[in-house]
């Protein structure tokens, strides 16, 4: 985000302020449901931001990103089921499992490009889905209930809605900042250059495969964190979390919000989920416009909402 | 032994059904360079139309034929309205746009037919068994599927290899601009090819309807398999799709039947019972991973310009 | 010949029946500008591709600064100091001009597993990039997005990127391709100035440029070297005239 006082930048700051102050508003008598909704938005926003690291910046179109939501979520769920409820154990395991899965899938998939890459990441993620669905001990298709949220040290209680919201928000903002630094660093320049013209990158001397793999692993790990948060939010995990169409949902958020910036996917998550809530009150078939909407965005507004906002110039023309 | 033969036939039948689906996908990608995620939606449309028309007309065969025609029309309509705007664009745009189509079709079907799904019962003359070999009885309907799909596969082969249209298709697969420059009506060719792919998908959908399912989201399930087959067989290659589809069909069916027993030989019954379903599902993906490592462009990569 | 910066011997490359490189041998001495000319189809671009690492020869050896680089991957050659420009412009069109050149600098500035510092603020990367852009006269375009520049300017960025890594030797594949007379003249002056600092292997069709710049010329026909020598010798070489210069003289501006 440039320092300039543009419409877009103001909108972004306003959004972040609104998110930070939401619990205050709810505490003062606002609709409590908003807190539930926006907790979910924060978590999925985190997932979408992690996806955009490889999608928008890396040019790696992975249709298997939702797998990490499941891996992170099930790490928490399975450990809780086995009696280990300490967040200090669960969350690192969630991160490590996601990183490992990303490493293996990435190592195999990143040798391919384009359509092959799309199909392969999709297939491997779906494989993970079937494996998890086959684990009868942990609920299989029906899913697994979590009776106790991740436990941390005394004042921190994830069962407290407001506290949990702020934990999610803090992790969201921290991740956005992390991704921001990442994409502008030397590492990020290599990843971006590879997206722009991979052959040229190698010709000028970069062994691009290893950088893209590391990027892939970072993105998967961040999404695994989101998975751990979801598990705590819904007190439930099921294979449906990782079905490939959920990856599509994340991609929609990134595209709708804007793949060209770090915060774009968060904007997309807000837009999509608020839209979902608003429209499902009107008709239960609201999803029927979502499809064509996505198509229209792809055809005519590739920069997403963020892109559209950035085009608004108020005052002296440049 | 008879069980084994039956499972092999099931694998063959499943594989051939998958071939119909994968052939359309790989054809469209090979000719129009278009990644179509909504291919599964056409498969779903075929099944829903067949169930509906069969119920209206009271005849299974008539219902099937009408469904086939219907899917063809839907396919061509989609091509004209949506696909034409996607040609030449980034593959990412294809994926996103056709994913939007999936959402649209799922909701449209829910709007028209409700969330419950339909059923397509078999007519009595198909709901029997035939004796394939002495002592081996097999479902007449599944046998019919094998016969029909083999006939279609042969027809496809003849079409692509022996007719003028097929020659245009093969030429278009390797050099699109040239075919256009030669004065061939590329737009019409693309619409027809897409329609053909849609019809194949619809046929697969309607044929599996009586024995598997007619419900929303069925396309998303089977699409993965179609993709895996396309990757294994080589994008753009129908021959590759055929071989890969049979391979996947066999491994999945026979694997699922016999893997639990195999596992019981090396693991405890408890462990085997836990691991079996998960591992069975993994088999095909392991196959894909192996093919990727050994031959990354697939078994029969179509030579593309 | 030992002592030359680049030594190529017995290079061979076939493509399904077409012989692109046929027992090809040449040497480039440190500090010289060595031009490679030849009719279309002579295998010039294939030669550059084998030298740059985009293609692996079927036979023969390539030795650069004493090391055998015949099968070395392209990114490793770049790090050894052998840089190439591309005949068909291949840039990072959605990034800024300065970003493009800075990436070329970064490739030679150690590993890139640095995750925190803003690379666009690193003097170590931006200053050499600006300097390279200044050399080719594009300093004022540094912050424009690359896709907004003209073809001629793209060719200059190509050159700047090749220079940014401070290479010991440049492989230039038709840097004049697609340039008008003014831009060509500019490029020739550029290369004349560059000659003093870096060894150059130049593949070109523009005979005016070749004879104005080259210290030595190698003539390639059907993948084979038919002559190597000083420009004056090449001009008067009968075999070369027959094979090539006859058609070239019609376009010779010198």
PDB file of N, CA and C in Angstrom, chain A residues 25-70:
ATOM      1  N   UNK A  25     -18.499  -2.429  19.361  1.00  0.00           N
ATOM      2  CA  UNK A  25     -19.839  -2.136  18.842  1.00  0.00           C
ATOM      3  C   UNK A  25     -20.851  -3.166  19.329  1.00  0.00           C
ATOM      4  N   UNK A  26     -20.469  -4.421  19.257  1.00  0.00           N
ATOM      5  CA  UNK A  26     -21.370  -5.483  19.710  1.00  0.00           C
ATOM      6  C   UNK A  26     -21.629  -5.351  21.203  1.00  0.00           C
ATOM      7  N   UNK A  27     -20.558  -5.020  21.954  1.00  0.00           N
ATOM      8  CA  UNK A  27     -20.693  -4.861  23.397  1.00  0.00           C
ATOM      9  C   UNK A  27     -21.655  -3.742  23.759  1.00  0.00           C
ATOM     10  N   UNK A  28     -21.700  -2.738  22.878  1.00  0.00           N
ATOM     11  CA  UNK A  28     -22.572  -1.594  23.163  1.00  0.00           C
ATOM     12  C   UNK A  28     -23.996  -1.844  22.702  1.00  0.00           C
ATOM     13  N   UNK A  29     -24.315  -3.072  22.364  1.00  0.00           N
ATOM     14  CA  UNK A  29     -25.708  -3.362  22.023  1.00  0.00           C
ATOM     15  C   UNK A  29     -25.939  -3.728  20.565  1.00  0.00           C
ATOM     16  N   UNK A  30     -24.843  -3.882  19.823  1.00  0.00           N
ATOM     17  CA  UNK A  30     -25.020  -4.278  18.427  1.00  0.00           C
ATOM     18  C   UNK A  30     -25.393  -5.760  18.327  1.00  0.00           C
ATOM     19  N   UNK A  31     -25.725  -6.194  17.140  1.00  0.00           N
ATOM     20  CA  UNK A  31     -26.127  -7.566  16.899  1.00  0.00           C
ATOM     21  C   UNK A  31     -24.981  -8.540  17.192  1.00  0.00           C
ATOM     22  N   UNK A  32     -25.201  -9.435  18.137  1.00  0.00           N
ATOM     23  CA  UNK A  32     -24.142 -10.366  18.552  1.00  0.00           C
ATOM     24  C   UNK A  32     -23.746 -11.310  17.434  1.00  0.00           C
ATOM     25  N   UNK A  33     -24.671 -11.563  16.522  1.00  0.00           N
ATOM     26  CA  UNK A  33     -24.372 -12.462  15.422  1.00  0.00           C
ATOM     27  C   UNK A  33     -23.196 -11.949  14.585  1.00  0.00           C
ATOM     28  N   UNK A  34     -23.048 -10.621  14.550  1.00  0.00           N
ATOM     29  CA  UNK A  34     -21.955 -10.035  13.774  1.00  0.00           C
ATOM     30  C   UNK A  34     -20.604 -10.577  14.215  1.00  0.00           C
ATOM     31  N   UNK A  35     -20.475 -10.795  15.533  1.00  0.00           N
ATOM     32  CA  UNK A  35     -19.196 -11.283  16.045  1.00  0.00           C
ATOM     33  C   UNK A  35     -18.909 -12.678  15.495  1.00  0.00           C
ATOM     34  N   UNK A  36     -19.944 -13.506  15.484  1.00  0.00           N
ATOM     35  CA  UNK A  36     -19.786 -14.859  14.939  1.00  0.00           C
ATOM     36  C   UNK A  36     -19.407 -14.795  13.469  1.00  0.00           C
ATOM     37  N   UNK A  37     -20.150 -13.967  12.741  1.00  0.00           N
ATOM     38  CA  UNK A  37     -19.896 -13.857  11.314  1.00  0.00           C
ATOM     39  C   UNK A  37     -18.477 -13.389  11.039  1.00  0.00           C
ATOM     40  N   UNK A  38     -18.071 -12.342  11.740  1.00  0.00           N
ATOM     41  CA  UNK A  38     -16.772 -11.770  11.428  1.00  0.00           C
ATOM     42  C   UNK A  38     -15.606 -12.589  11.964  1.00  0.00           C
ATOM     43  N   UNK A  39     -15.861 -13.451  12.929  1.00  0.00           N
ATOM     44  CA  UNK A  39     -14.804 -14.384  13.328  1.00  0.00           C
ATOM     45  C   UNK A  39     -14.528 -15.316  12.169  1.00  0.00           C
ATOM     46  N   UNK A  40     -15.624 -15.784  11.573  1.00  0.00           N
ATOM     47  CA  UNK A  40     -15.472 -16.678  10.430  1.00  0.00           C
ATOM     48  C   UNK A  40     -14.794 -15.951   9.269  1.00  0.00           C
ATOM     49  N   UNK A  41     -15.170 -14.683   9.079  1.00  0.00           N
ATOM     50  CA  UNK A  41     -14.564 -13.904   8.001  1.00  0.00           C
ATOM     51  C   UNK A  41     -13.066 -13.753   8.231  1.00  0.00           C
ATOM     52  N   UNK A  42     -12.684 -13.483   9.467  1.00  0.00           N
ATOM     53  CA  UNK A  42     -11.259 -13.289   9.766  1.00  0.00           C
ATOM     54  C   UNK A  42     -10.477 -14.560   9.455  1.00  0.00           C
ATOM     55  N   UNK A  43     -11.026 -15.715   9.851  1.00  0.00           N
ATOM     56  CA  UNK A  43     -10.320 -16.978   9.641  1.00  0.00           C
ATOM     57  C   UNK A  43     -10.208 -17.298   8.148  1.00  0.00           C
ATOM     58  N   UNK A  44     -11.331 -17.188   7.428  1.00  0.00           N
ATOM     59  CA  UNK A  44     -11.274 -17.493   5.998  1.00  0.00           C
ATOM     60  C   UNK A  44     -10.461 -16.442   5.250  1.00  0.00           C
ATOM     61  N   UNK A  45     -10.490 -15.220   5.769  1.00  0.00           N
ATOM     62  CA  UNK A  45      -9.651 -14.185   5.184  1.00  0.00           C
ATOM     63  C   UNK A  45      -8.185 -14.565   5.291  1.00  0.00           C
ATOM     64  N   UNK A  46      -7.814 -15.103   6.439  1.00  0.00           N
ATOM     65  CA  UNK A  46      -6.437 -15.570   6.629  1.00  0.00           C
ATOM     66  C   UNK A  46      -6.103 -16.655   5.613  1.00  0.00           C
ATOM     67  N   UNK A  47      -7.034 -17.595   5.429  1.00  0.00           N
ATOM     68  CA  UNK A  47      -6.812 -18.669   4.462  1.00  0.00           C
ATOM     69  C   UNK A  47      -6.654 -18.106   3.049  1.00  0.00           C
ATOM     70  N   UNK A  48      -7.509 -17.127   2.717  1.00  0.00           N
ATOM     71  CA  UNK A  48      -7.455 -16.559   1.374  1.00  0.00           C
ATOM     72  C   UNK A  48      -6.174 -15.764   1.158  1.00  0.00           C
ATOM     73  N   UNK A  49      -5.744 -15.056   2.183  1.00  0.00           N
ATOM     74  CA  UNK A  49      -4.480 -14.310   2.079  1.00  0.00           C
ATOM     75  C   UNK A  49      -3.324 -15.275   1.846  1.00  0.00           C
ATOM     76  N   UNK A  50      -3.347 -16.400   2.534  1.00  0.00           N
ATOM     77  CA  UNK A  50      -2.274 -17.382   2.357  1.00  0.00           C
ATOM     78  C   UNK A  50      -2.308 -17.957   0.942  1.00  0.00           C
ATOM     79  N   UNK A  51      -3.505 -18.161   0.438  1.00  0.00           N
ATOM     80  CA  UNK A  51      -3.623 -18.675  -0.918  1.00  0.00           C
ATOM     81  C   UNK A  51      -3.072 -17.680  -1.923  1.00  0.00           C
ATOM     82  N   UNK A  52      -3.353 -16.404  -1.715  1.00  0.00           N
ATOM     83  CA  UNK A  52      -2.924 -15.405  -2.685  1.00  0.00           C
ATOM     84  C   UNK A  52      -1.416 -15.288  -2.771  1.00  0.00           C
ATOM     85  N   UNK A  53      -0.748 -15.711  -1.722  1.00  0.00           N
ATOM     86  CA  UNK A  53       0.715 -15.692  -1.774  1.00  0.00           C
ATOM     87  C   UNK A  53       1.198 -16.525  -2.962  1.00  0.00           C
ATOM     88  N   UNK A  54       0.598 -17.702  -3.133  1.00  0.00           N
ATOM     89  CA  UNK A  54       1.020 -18.523  -4.256  1.00  0.00           C
ATOM     90  C   UNK A  54       0.233 -18.227  -5.518  1.00  0.00           C
ATOM     91  N   UNK A  55      -1.016 -17.777  -5.354  1.00  0.00           N
ATOM     92  CA  UNK A  55      -1.853 -17.570  -6.529  1.00  0.00           C
ATOM     93  C   UNK A  55      -1.552 -16.244  -7.215  1.00  0.00           C
ATOM     94  N   UNK A  56      -1.757 -15.153  -6.487  1.00  0.00           N
ATOM     95  CA  UNK A  56      -1.575 -13.840  -7.089  1.00  0.00           C
ATOM     96  C   UNK A  56      -0.116 -13.479  -7.265  1.00  0.00           C
ATOM     97  N   UNK A  57       0.692 -13.755  -6.282  1.00  0.00           N
ATOM     98  CA  UNK A  57       2.105 -13.365  -6.342  1.00  0.00           C
ATOM     99  C   UNK A  57       2.963 -14.425  -6.992  1.00  0.00           C
ATOM    100  N   UNK A  58       2.651 -15.686  -6.766  1.00  0.00           N
ATOM    101  CA  UNK A  58       3.489 -16.746  -7.302  1.00  0.00           C
ATOM    102  C   UNK A  58       3.016 -17.308  -8.622  1.00  0.00           C
ATOM    103  N   UNK A  59       1.777 -16.969  -8.997  1.00  0.00           N
ATOM    104  CA  UNK A  59       1.276 -17.508 -10.244  1.00  0.00           C
ATOM    105  C   UNK A  59       1.043 -19.003 -10.207  1.00  0.00           C
ATOM    106  N   UNK A  60       0.941 -19.562  -9.005  1.00  0.00           N
ATOM    107  CA  UNK A  60       0.713 -21.004  -8.885  1.00  0.00           C
ATOM    108  C   UNK A  60      -0.753 -21.237  -8.571  1.00  0.00           C
ATOM    109  N   UNK A  61      -1.460 -21.739  -9.575  1.00  0.00           N
ATOM    110  CA  UNK A  61      -2.905 -21.886  -9.402  1.00  0.00           C
ATOM    111  C   UNK A  61      -3.199 -23.213  -8.734  1.00  0.00           C
ATOM    112  N   UNK A  62      -3.241 -23.207  -7.409  1.00  0.00           N
ATOM    113  CA  UNK A  62      -3.463 -24.448  -6.691  1.00  0.00           C
ATOM    114  C   UNK A  62      -4.932 -24.609  -6.325  1.00  0.00           C
ATOM    115  N   UNK A  63      -5.526 -25.710  -6.769  1.00  0.00           N
ATOM    116  CA  UNK A  63      -6.903 -25.973  -6.420  1.00  0.00           C
ATOM    117  C   UNK A  63      -6.985 -26.897  -5.213  1.00  0.00           C
ATOM    118  N   UNK A  64      -5.879 -27.013  -4.503  1.00  0.00           N
ATOM    119  CA  UNK A  64      -5.892 -27.927  -3.371  1.00  0.00           C
ATOM    120  C   UNK A  64      -5.660 -27.249  -2.045  1.00  0.00           C
ATOM    121  N   UNK A  65      -5.835 -25.941  -1.999  1.00  0.00           N
ATOM    122  CA  UNK A  65      -5.449 -25.212  -0.788  1.00  0.00           C
ATOM    123  C   UNK A  65      -6.317 -25.545   0.413  1.00  0.00           C
ATOM    124  N   UNK A  66      -7.567 -25.895   0.170  1.00  0.00           N
ATOM    125  CA  UNK A  66      -8.462 -26.204   1.289  1.00  0.00           C
ATOM    126  C   UNK A  66      -7.979 -27.423   2.078  1.00  0.00           C
ATOM    127  N   UNK A  67      -7.125 -28.229   1.449  1.00  0.00           N
ATOM    128  CA  UNK A  67      -6.603 -29.399   2.159  1.00  0.00           C
ATOM    129  C   UNK A  67      -5.935 -28.997   3.467  1.00  0.00           C
ATOM    130  N   UNK A  68      -5.272 -27.851   3.451  1.00  0.00           N
ATOM    131  CA  UNK A  68      -4.559 -27.421   4.660  1.00  0.00           C
ATOM    132  C   UNK A  68      -5.513 -26.993   5.760  1.00  0.00           C
ATOM    133  N   UNK A  69      -6.687 -26.485   5.373  1.00  0.00           N
ATOM    134  CA  UNK A  69      -7.709 -26.189   6.371  1.00  0.00           C
ATOM    135  C   UNK A  69      -8.057 -27.477   7.100  1.00  0.00           C
ATOM    136  N   UNK A  70      -8.196 -28.528   6.323  1.00  0.00           N
ATOM    137  CA  UNK A  70      -8.532 -29.809   6.911  1.00  0.00           C
ATOM    138  C   UNK A  70      -7.409 -30.390   7.743  1.00  0.00           C
TER     139      UNK A  70
END
